[in-house]
GROMACS .gro file of C-alpha atoms in nm:
model
  360
    1MET     CA    1  13.729  10.145  14.185
    2GLU     CA    2  13.674   9.810  14.347
    3SER     CA    3  13.785   9.624  14.035
    4CYS     CA    4  14.093   9.844  14.011
    5TYR     CA    5  14.181   9.761  14.368
    6ARG     CA    6  14.150   9.390  14.292
    7VAL     CA    7  14.387   9.425  13.997
    8SER     CA    8  14.641   9.615  14.205
    9HIS     CA    9  14.614   9.374  14.497
   10TYR     CA   10  14.645   9.076  14.263
   11ILE     CA   11  14.961   9.206  14.099
   12ARG     CA   12  15.131   9.311  14.421
   13GLY     CA   13  15.060   8.975  14.577
   14CYS     CA   14  15.218   8.778  14.294
   15ASP     CA   15  15.554   8.616  14.339
   16PRO     CA   16  15.760   8.605  14.015
   17GLY     CA   17  15.785   8.228  14.038
   18PHE     CA   18  15.422   8.160  14.120
   19VAL     CA   19  15.212   7.983  13.861
   20ALA     CA   20  14.858   7.900  13.954
   21ARG     CA   21  14.813   7.574  13.769
   22PHE     CA   22  15.155   7.437  13.690
   23PRO     CA   23  15.465   7.333  13.886
   24VAL     CA   24  15.737   7.591  13.830
   25ARG     CA   25  16.110   7.582  13.875
   26SER     CA   26  16.147   7.952  13.829
   27CYS     CA   27  16.492   8.077  13.743
   28ILE     CA   28  16.742   8.183  13.489
   29THR     CA   29  17.058   8.014  13.604
   30ARG     CA   30  17.400   8.111  13.480
   31GLY     CA   31  17.669   7.852  13.485
   32ASN     CA   32  18.032   7.807  13.396
   33PHE     CA   33  18.180   7.487  13.264
   34GLY     CA   34  18.476   7.540  13.492
   35ARG     CA   35  18.279   7.433  13.796
   36LYS     CA   36  18.270   7.069  13.897
   37SER     CA   37  17.936   6.892  13.919
   38TYR     CA   38  17.825   6.534  13.904
   39ARG     CA   39  17.554   6.338  13.738
   40SER     CA   40  17.287   6.184  13.953
   41SER     CA   41  17.285   5.809  14.002
   42SER     CA   42  16.973   5.779  13.789
   43SER     CA   43  17.143   5.941  13.492
   44ARG     CA   44  17.448   5.721  13.536
   45GLY     CA   45  17.219   5.423  13.487
   46LEU     CA   46  17.170   5.506  13.119
   47GLN     CA   47  17.320   5.206  12.943
   48HIS     CA   48  17.169   5.255  12.599
   49PRO     CA   49  17.174   5.598  12.439
   50ARG     CA   50  16.842   5.704  12.298
   51VAL     CA   51  16.848   5.861  11.954
   52PHE     CA   52  16.528   5.989  11.799
   53PHE     CA   53  16.462   6.198  11.492
   54CYS     CA   54  16.146   6.394  11.561
   55ARG     CA   55  15.922   6.554  11.300
   56SER     CA   56  15.761   6.891  11.357
   57ARG     CA   57  15.590   7.140  11.132
   58LEU     CA   58  15.400   7.464  11.127
   59SER     CA   59  15.036   7.381  11.076
   60SER     CA   60  14.843   7.571  10.812
   61GLY     CA   61  14.614   7.851  10.911
   62LYS     CA   62  14.633   8.067  11.218
   63LEU     CA   63  14.820   7.939  11.516
   64PRO     CA   64  14.625   7.947  11.842
   65LEU     CA   65  14.755   8.226  12.061
   66LEU     CA   66  14.819   8.129  12.419
   67SER     CA   67  14.610   8.299  12.684
   68ASP     CA   68  14.779   8.461  12.980
   69SER     CA   69  14.685   8.241  13.273
   70PHE     CA   70  15.009   8.270  13.465
   71SER     CA   71  15.069   8.534  13.730
   72GLN     CA   72  15.392   8.719  13.783
   73GLN     CA   73  15.507   9.063  13.879
   74GLU     CA   74  15.734   9.204  13.610
   75ASP     CA   75  16.066   9.341  13.713
   76ASP     CA   76  16.349   9.516  13.535
   77GLU     CA   77  16.600   9.277  13.689
   78GLU     CA   78  16.688   8.920  13.600
   79PHE     CA   79  16.484   8.641  13.749
   80HIS     CA   80  16.665   8.429  14.005
   81SER     CA   81  16.544   8.137  14.211
   82ALA     CA   82  16.572   8.126  14.588
   83GLU     CA   83  16.798   7.822  14.546
   84PRO     CA   84  17.024   7.750  14.249
   85CYS     CA   85  16.858   7.546  13.975
   86GLN     CA   86  17.036   7.219  13.909
   87VAL     CA   87  17.060   7.099  13.552
   88THR     CA   88  17.208   6.768  13.673
   89GLY     CA   89  17.000   6.479  13.543
   90GLY     CA   90  16.797   6.705  13.317
   91VAL     CA   91  16.757   6.711  12.940
   92VAL     CA   92  16.900   7.025  12.781
   93ALA     CA   93  16.778   7.180  12.458
   94LEU     CA   94  17.062   7.357  12.277
   95GLY     CA   95  17.021   7.684  12.090
   96LYS     CA   96  17.033   8.062  12.105
   97PHE     CA   97  16.669   8.096  12.217
   98GLU     CA   98  16.663   8.464  12.128
   99ALA     CA   99  16.299   8.501  12.023
  100LEU     CA  100  16.154   8.200  12.211
  101HIS     CA  101  15.956   8.124  11.894
  102ILE     CA  102  15.760   7.811  11.802
  103GLY     CA  103  16.073   7.633  11.679
  104HIS     CA  104  16.234   7.683  12.019
  105ARG     CA  105  15.913   7.566  12.182
  106GLU     CA  106  15.934   7.243  11.982
  107LEU     CA  107  16.279   7.175  12.130
  108ALA     CA  108  16.141   7.233  12.480
  109ILE     CA  109  15.853   6.995  12.411
  110GLN     CA  110  16.093   6.717  12.312
  111ALA     CA  111  16.311   6.785  12.617
  112SER     CA  112  16.006   6.759  12.842
  113LYS     CA  113  15.917   6.421  12.690
  114ALA     CA  114  16.263   6.289  12.772
  115GLY     CA  115  16.305   6.434  13.122
  116SER     CA  116  16.323   6.761  13.312
  117PRO     CA  117  16.345   7.028  13.039
  118PHE     CA  118  16.616   7.294  13.034
  119LEU     CA  119  16.710   7.548  12.769
  120LEU     CA  120  17.088   7.581  12.754
  121SER     CA  121  17.207   7.893  12.581
  122PHE     CA  122  17.516   8.112  12.579
  123VAL     CA  123  17.540   8.470  12.698
  124GLY     CA  124  17.797   8.728  12.596
  125MET     CA  125  17.833   8.610  12.235
  126ALA     CA  126  17.795   8.960  12.090
  127GLU     CA  127  18.067   9.102  12.312
  128VAL     CA  128  18.311   8.818  12.246
  129LEU     CA  129  18.253   8.803  11.869
  130GLY     CA  130  18.224   9.178  11.818
  131TRP     CA  131  17.865   9.167  11.692
  132GLU     CA  132  17.649   9.477  11.686
  133GLN     CA  133  17.446   9.515  12.005
  134ARG     CA  134  17.072   9.485  11.936
  135SER     CA  135  16.763   9.510  12.150
  136PRO     CA  136  16.639   9.165  12.253
  137ILE     CA  137  16.323   9.035  12.093
  138VAL     CA  138  16.193   8.923  12.433
  139ALA     CA  139  16.271   9.149  12.728
  140GLN     CA  140  16.483   8.975  12.991
  141CYS     CA  141  16.218   9.035  13.257
  142ASP     CA  142  15.950   8.881  13.031
  143ARG     CA  143  16.120   8.552  12.942
  144GLU     CA  144  15.986   8.364  13.242
  145ARG     CA  145  15.628   8.449  13.146
  146VAL     CA  146  15.684   8.314  12.796
  147LEU     CA  147  15.837   7.991  12.927
  148ALA     CA  148  15.546   7.953  13.169
  149SER     CA  149  15.308   7.974  12.872
  150TRP     CA  150  15.480   7.665  12.725
  151ALA     CA  151  15.384   7.448  13.023
  152PRO     CA  152  15.067   7.305  12.860
  153TYR     CA  153  15.286   7.178  12.576
  154CYS     CA  154  15.555   7.041  12.808
  155GLY     CA  155  15.367   6.804  13.035
  156ASN     CA  156  15.262   7.088  13.267
  157ILE     CA  157  15.625   7.164  13.348
  158VAL     CA  158  15.780   7.506  13.288
  159PRO     CA  159  16.118   7.477  13.110
  160VAL     CA  160  16.409   7.642  13.290
  161GLU     CA  161  16.679   7.850  13.125
  162TYR     CA  162  17.038   7.758  13.200
  163GLN     CA  163  17.283   8.011  13.063
  164VAL     CA  164  17.656   7.959  13.017
  165GLU     CA  165  17.908   8.233  12.951
  166PHE     CA  166  18.012   8.198  12.587
  167SER     CA  167  18.371   8.288  12.669
  168SER     CA  168  18.399   7.971  12.879
  169VAL     CA  169  18.309   7.740  12.588
  170ARG     CA  170  18.421   7.933  12.281
  171HIS     CA  171  18.738   7.729  12.215
  172LEU     CA  172  18.595   7.386  12.299
  173SER     CA  173  18.597   7.122  12.028
  174PRO     CA  174  18.269   6.933  11.969
  175ARG     CA  175  18.406   6.639  12.170
  176GLN     CA  176  18.511   6.862  12.459
  177PHE     CA  177  18.175   7.037  12.459
  178VAL     CA  178  17.972   6.716  12.486
  179GLY     CA  179  18.219   6.584  12.741
  180ARG     CA  180  18.153   6.882  12.963
  181LEU     CA  181  17.778   6.849  12.923
  182SER     CA  182  17.814   6.493  13.049
  183ASN     CA  183  18.089   6.517  13.309
  184GLU     CA  184  18.049   6.866  13.451
  185LEU     CA  185  17.682   6.953  13.406
  186GLY     CA  186  17.574   6.591  13.441
  187VAL     CA  187  17.286   6.607  13.193
  188SER     CA  188  17.103   6.291  13.095
  189GLY     CA  189  17.012   6.393  12.742
  190VAL     CA  190  17.046   6.658  12.473
  191VAL     CA  191  16.794   6.803  12.226
  192ALA     CA  192  16.893   7.004  11.919
  193GLY     CA  193  16.755   7.112  11.584
  194GLU     CA  194  16.862   6.936  11.268
  195ASN     CA  195  17.072   7.237  11.160
  196TYR     CA  196  17.240   7.291  11.498
  197ARG     CA  197  17.614   7.364  11.487
  198PHE     CA  198  17.844   7.356  11.787
  199GLY     CA  199  18.207   7.347  11.891
  200TYR     CA  200  18.494   7.573  11.791
  201LYS     CA  201  18.411   7.761  11.469
  202ALA     CA  202  18.080   7.567  11.454
  203SER     CA  203  18.269   7.259  11.338
  204GLY     CA  204  18.020   7.006  11.478
  205ASP     CA  205  17.677   6.924  11.333
  206ALA     CA  206  17.372   6.726  11.446
  207SER     CA  207  17.508   6.390  11.332
  208GLU     CA  208  17.830   6.444  11.525
  209LEU     CA  209  17.628   6.547  11.829
  210VAL     CA  210  17.441   6.216  11.815
  211ARG     CA  211  17.765   6.020  11.781
  212LEU     CA  212  17.935   6.199  12.071
  213CYS     CA  213  17.628   6.160  12.291
  214GLU     CA  214  17.639   5.786  12.218
  215GLU     CA  215  17.996   5.772  12.341
  216HIS     CA  216  17.898   5.941  12.668
  217GLY     CA  217  17.580   5.742  12.724
  218LEU     CA  218  17.354   6.043  12.674
  219GLY     CA  219  17.017   6.047  12.506
  220ALA     CA  220  17.025   6.242  12.179
  221TYR     CA  221  16.711   6.391  12.026
  222ILE     CA  222  16.731   6.568  11.690
  223VAL     CA  223  16.422   6.770  11.601
  224SER     CA  224  16.341   6.867  11.245
  225SER     CA  225  16.298   7.238  11.175
  226VAL     CA  226  15.960   7.405  11.210
  227MET     CA  227  15.907   7.553  10.868
  228ASP     CA  228  15.765   7.892  10.778
  229ASN     CA  229  15.537   7.873  10.477
  230ARG     CA  230  15.563   8.243  10.403
  231GLN     CA  231  15.809   8.346  10.134
  232LEU     CA  232  16.014   8.651  10.226
  233SER     CA  233  16.073   8.923   9.970
  234PRO     CA  234  16.380   8.875   9.746
  235GLU     CA  235  16.541   9.194   9.881
  236SER     CA  236  16.521   9.064  10.236
  237LYS     CA  237  16.862   8.970  10.373
  238THR     CA  238  16.718   8.754  10.649
  239ASP     CA  239  16.697   8.423  10.468
  240GLY     CA  240  17.048   8.279  10.460
  241LEU     CA  241  17.135   7.943  10.308
  242ARG     CA  242  17.128   7.767  10.645
  243GLU     CA  243  16.776   7.888  10.725
  244ARG     CA  244  16.606   7.727  10.424
  245GLY     CA  245  16.268   7.868  10.520
  246GLN     CA  246  16.265   7.760  10.883
  247VAL     CA  247  16.116   7.965  11.164
  248SER     CA  248  16.398   8.169  11.315
  249SER     CA  249  16.471   8.468  11.536
  250THR     CA  250  16.595   8.645  11.222
  251ARG     CA  251  16.252   8.608  11.065
  252VAL     CA  252  16.087   8.743  11.378
  253ARG     CA  253  16.311   9.051  11.361
  254HIS     CA  254  16.224   9.094  10.993
  255ALA     CA  255  15.850   9.074  11.068
  256LEU     CA  256  15.890   9.338  11.340
  257ASP     CA  257  16.091   9.558  11.103
  258ILE     CA  258  15.805   9.558  10.850
  259GLY     CA  259  15.537   9.594  11.118
  260ASP     CA  260  15.351   9.274  11.028
  261MET     CA  261  15.222   9.181  11.372
  262GLU     CA  262  15.008   8.892  11.250
  263TYR     CA  263  15.321   8.734  11.103
  264VAL     CA  264  15.509   8.801  11.428
  265SER     CA  265  15.233   8.628  11.626
  266GLN     CA  266  15.246   8.325  11.397
  267LEU     CA  267  15.622   8.290  11.436
  268LEU     CA  268  15.616   8.338  11.813
  269GLY     CA  269  15.299   8.141  11.883
  270ARG     CA  270  15.178   8.437  12.091
  271PRO     CA  271  15.129   8.813  12.055
  272HIS     CA  272  15.447   9.020  12.073
  273ARG     CA  273  15.481   9.198  12.408
  274LEU     CA  274  15.680   9.521  12.419
  275ILE     CA  275  15.812   9.611  12.765
  276LEU     CA  276  15.866   9.971  12.882
  277ALA     CA  277  16.064  10.079  13.187
  278LEU     CA  278  15.857  10.344  13.362
  279GLY     CA  279  16.065  10.637  13.484
  280THR     CA  280  16.042  11.009  13.542
  281GLU     CA  281  16.054  11.079  13.168
  282ILE     CA  282  15.715  10.911  13.117
  283LEU     CA  283  15.424  11.150  13.059
  284ILE     CA  284  15.088  11.018  13.182
  285THR     CA  285  14.762  11.204  13.112
  286GLN     CA  286  14.396  11.104  13.145
  287ASN     CA  287  14.395  10.868  12.848
  288ARG     CA  288  14.749  10.871  12.713
  289ILE     CA  289  15.102  10.763  12.805
  290SER     CA  290  15.404  10.893  12.612
  291ALA     CA  291  15.754  10.757  12.660
  292PRO     CA  292  16.088  10.802  12.481
  293LYS     CA  293  16.217  10.499  12.294
  294SER     CA  294  16.505  10.482  12.539
  295CYS     CA  295  16.253  10.331  12.784
  296LEU     CA  296  16.198  10.023  12.565
  297LEU     CA  297  16.349   9.699  12.694
  298ASN     CA  298  16.303   9.497  12.374
  299GLN     CA  299  16.258   9.543  12.001
  300PRO     CA  300  15.949   9.740  11.893
  301PRO     CA  301  15.780   9.704  11.555
  302ARG     CA  302  15.848   9.962  11.285
  303GLU     CA  303  15.724  10.317  11.319
  304GLY     CA  304  15.352  10.349  11.266
  305ARG     CA  305  15.009  10.322  11.425
  306TYR     CA  306  14.892   9.991  11.574
  307GLU     CA  307  14.531   9.915  11.660
  308SER     CA  308  14.404   9.630  11.877
  309CYS     CA  309  14.674   9.660  12.142
  310THR     CA  310  14.643   9.594  12.513
  311ALA     CA  311  14.824   9.760  12.803
  312VAL     CA  312  14.951   9.507  13.056
  313VAL     CA  313  15.075   9.551  13.413
  314GLY     CA  314  15.232   9.243  13.567
  315ASN     CA  315  15.041   8.978  13.378
  316VAL     CA  316  14.706   9.154  13.398
  317SER     CA  317  14.548   9.311  13.090
  318VAL     CA  318  14.451   9.657  13.209
  319ALA     CA  319  14.305   9.843  12.913
  320PRO     CA  320  14.275   9.826  12.533
  321CYS     CA  321  14.481  10.089  12.354
  322ILE     CA  322  14.616  10.224  12.028
  323VAL     CA  323  14.994  10.251  11.996
  324THR     CA  324  15.176  10.503  11.779
  325ILE     CA  325  15.552  10.474  11.736
  326ASP     CA  326  15.749  10.761  11.585
  327THR     CA  327  16.119  10.835  11.547
  328ALA     CA  328  16.172  10.923  11.913
  329TYR     CA  329  15.863  10.830  12.116
  330ILE     CA  330  15.600  10.567  12.172
  331HIS     CA  331  15.249  10.696  12.245
  332ILE     CA  332  14.989  10.476  12.411
  333GLU     CA  333  14.634  10.606  12.372
  334PHE     CA  334  14.362  10.435  12.572
  335ARG     CA  335  14.020  10.390  12.420
  336GLY     CA  336  13.802  10.636  12.613
  337ASP     CA  337  13.878  10.785  12.952
  338VAL     CA  338  14.065  10.557  13.189
  339ASP     CA  339  13.991  10.543  13.561
  340PHE     CA  340  14.246  10.732  13.771
  341HIS     CA  341  14.320  10.419  13.974
  342VAL     CA  342  14.421  10.234  13.657
  343LEU     CA  343  14.663  10.513  13.564
  344GLU     CA  344  14.794  10.499  13.920
  345LEU     CA  345  14.890  10.136  13.856
  346PHE     CA  346  15.131  10.244  13.584
  347GLN     CA  347  15.292  10.495  13.819
  348ASN     CA  348  15.341  10.233  14.092
  349PHE     CA  349  15.522   9.974  13.881
  350HIS     CA  350  15.868   9.973  13.729
  351VAL     CA  351  15.759   9.827  13.395
  352MET     CA  352  15.451   9.791  13.180
  353GLY     CA  353  15.380   9.583  12.873
  354ILE     CA  354  15.207   9.648  12.543
  355GLU     CA  355  15.066   9.342  12.370
  356PHE     CA  356  15.014   9.382  11.997
  357GLY     CA  357  14.710   9.244  11.822
  358CYS     CA  358  14.721   9.132  11.461
  359CYS     CA  359  14.568   9.443  11.305
  360SER     CA  360  14.786   9.747  11.230
   0.00000   0.00000   0.00000
């Protein structure tokens, strides 16, 4: 009972932006290119644009999985900082950042080497372009935890997300886009993958990004793709011409669809964490929790039984469990009887997490 109290007290006392060992600028900021902002004097002093082509690769063998050493209380709302995060003077990595996989992490690493790292992505693309709505790979309320886990790779700094409404940039030419990064957001540098496309109808590529950054006195950093050594099955429709075997969010979705959690962990650089919103429809018994799939806040793996899972509340691993996913429900079965006070934790929090091990 005493240990259960400590877990509960620890979680309740956590601030979403608190990280025990690393400085955190904790927010997901949404911006609009229509607002006027200015570059800091230090960024204006850039006389010579810096252009680097960085090599990165997926090492052979198992990737080390990051341990959870960062505290946060999970919430079913977006994270916001007490004060607006300022991207001015920072270095922005460009991409969709859907899965926050190891390729995205490589972009954040390069951004952290060049300055204060930001991830600049666009929201509302599906609505504007008429794409099918899909569950996110990483739950919105879990993204900050993932970014915090990148701090050891990023000079002990947690990258910050800066989101721009896609509708505000959709019709910009490549030149206009870079101009707004420079003049309105006031960034000091830009990081992108070698296959990055930007501008109206994706008309700009990495080489044009470098050239336009030169014109605006911005540092440009082009990072080579992190490659996936695994060959997908011929019938898989995930490997388009532009992917060419690189780690991608599409591959993560494919791995989840086939229930290969070891493959998912390799692509993400961490175990996949499924987040459930706990409501009145949740059934909790002595050693089992059952919830309808409508409670899931991100993409689950395929239907089946998964061993070696861990139930998580906040960022605290509470109990090992076995997870069974069927057509309508997810069932979480704890190994042995679970203390009442542990079950009470699940009832007192809005969300819980399930972390998947590599064995299924």
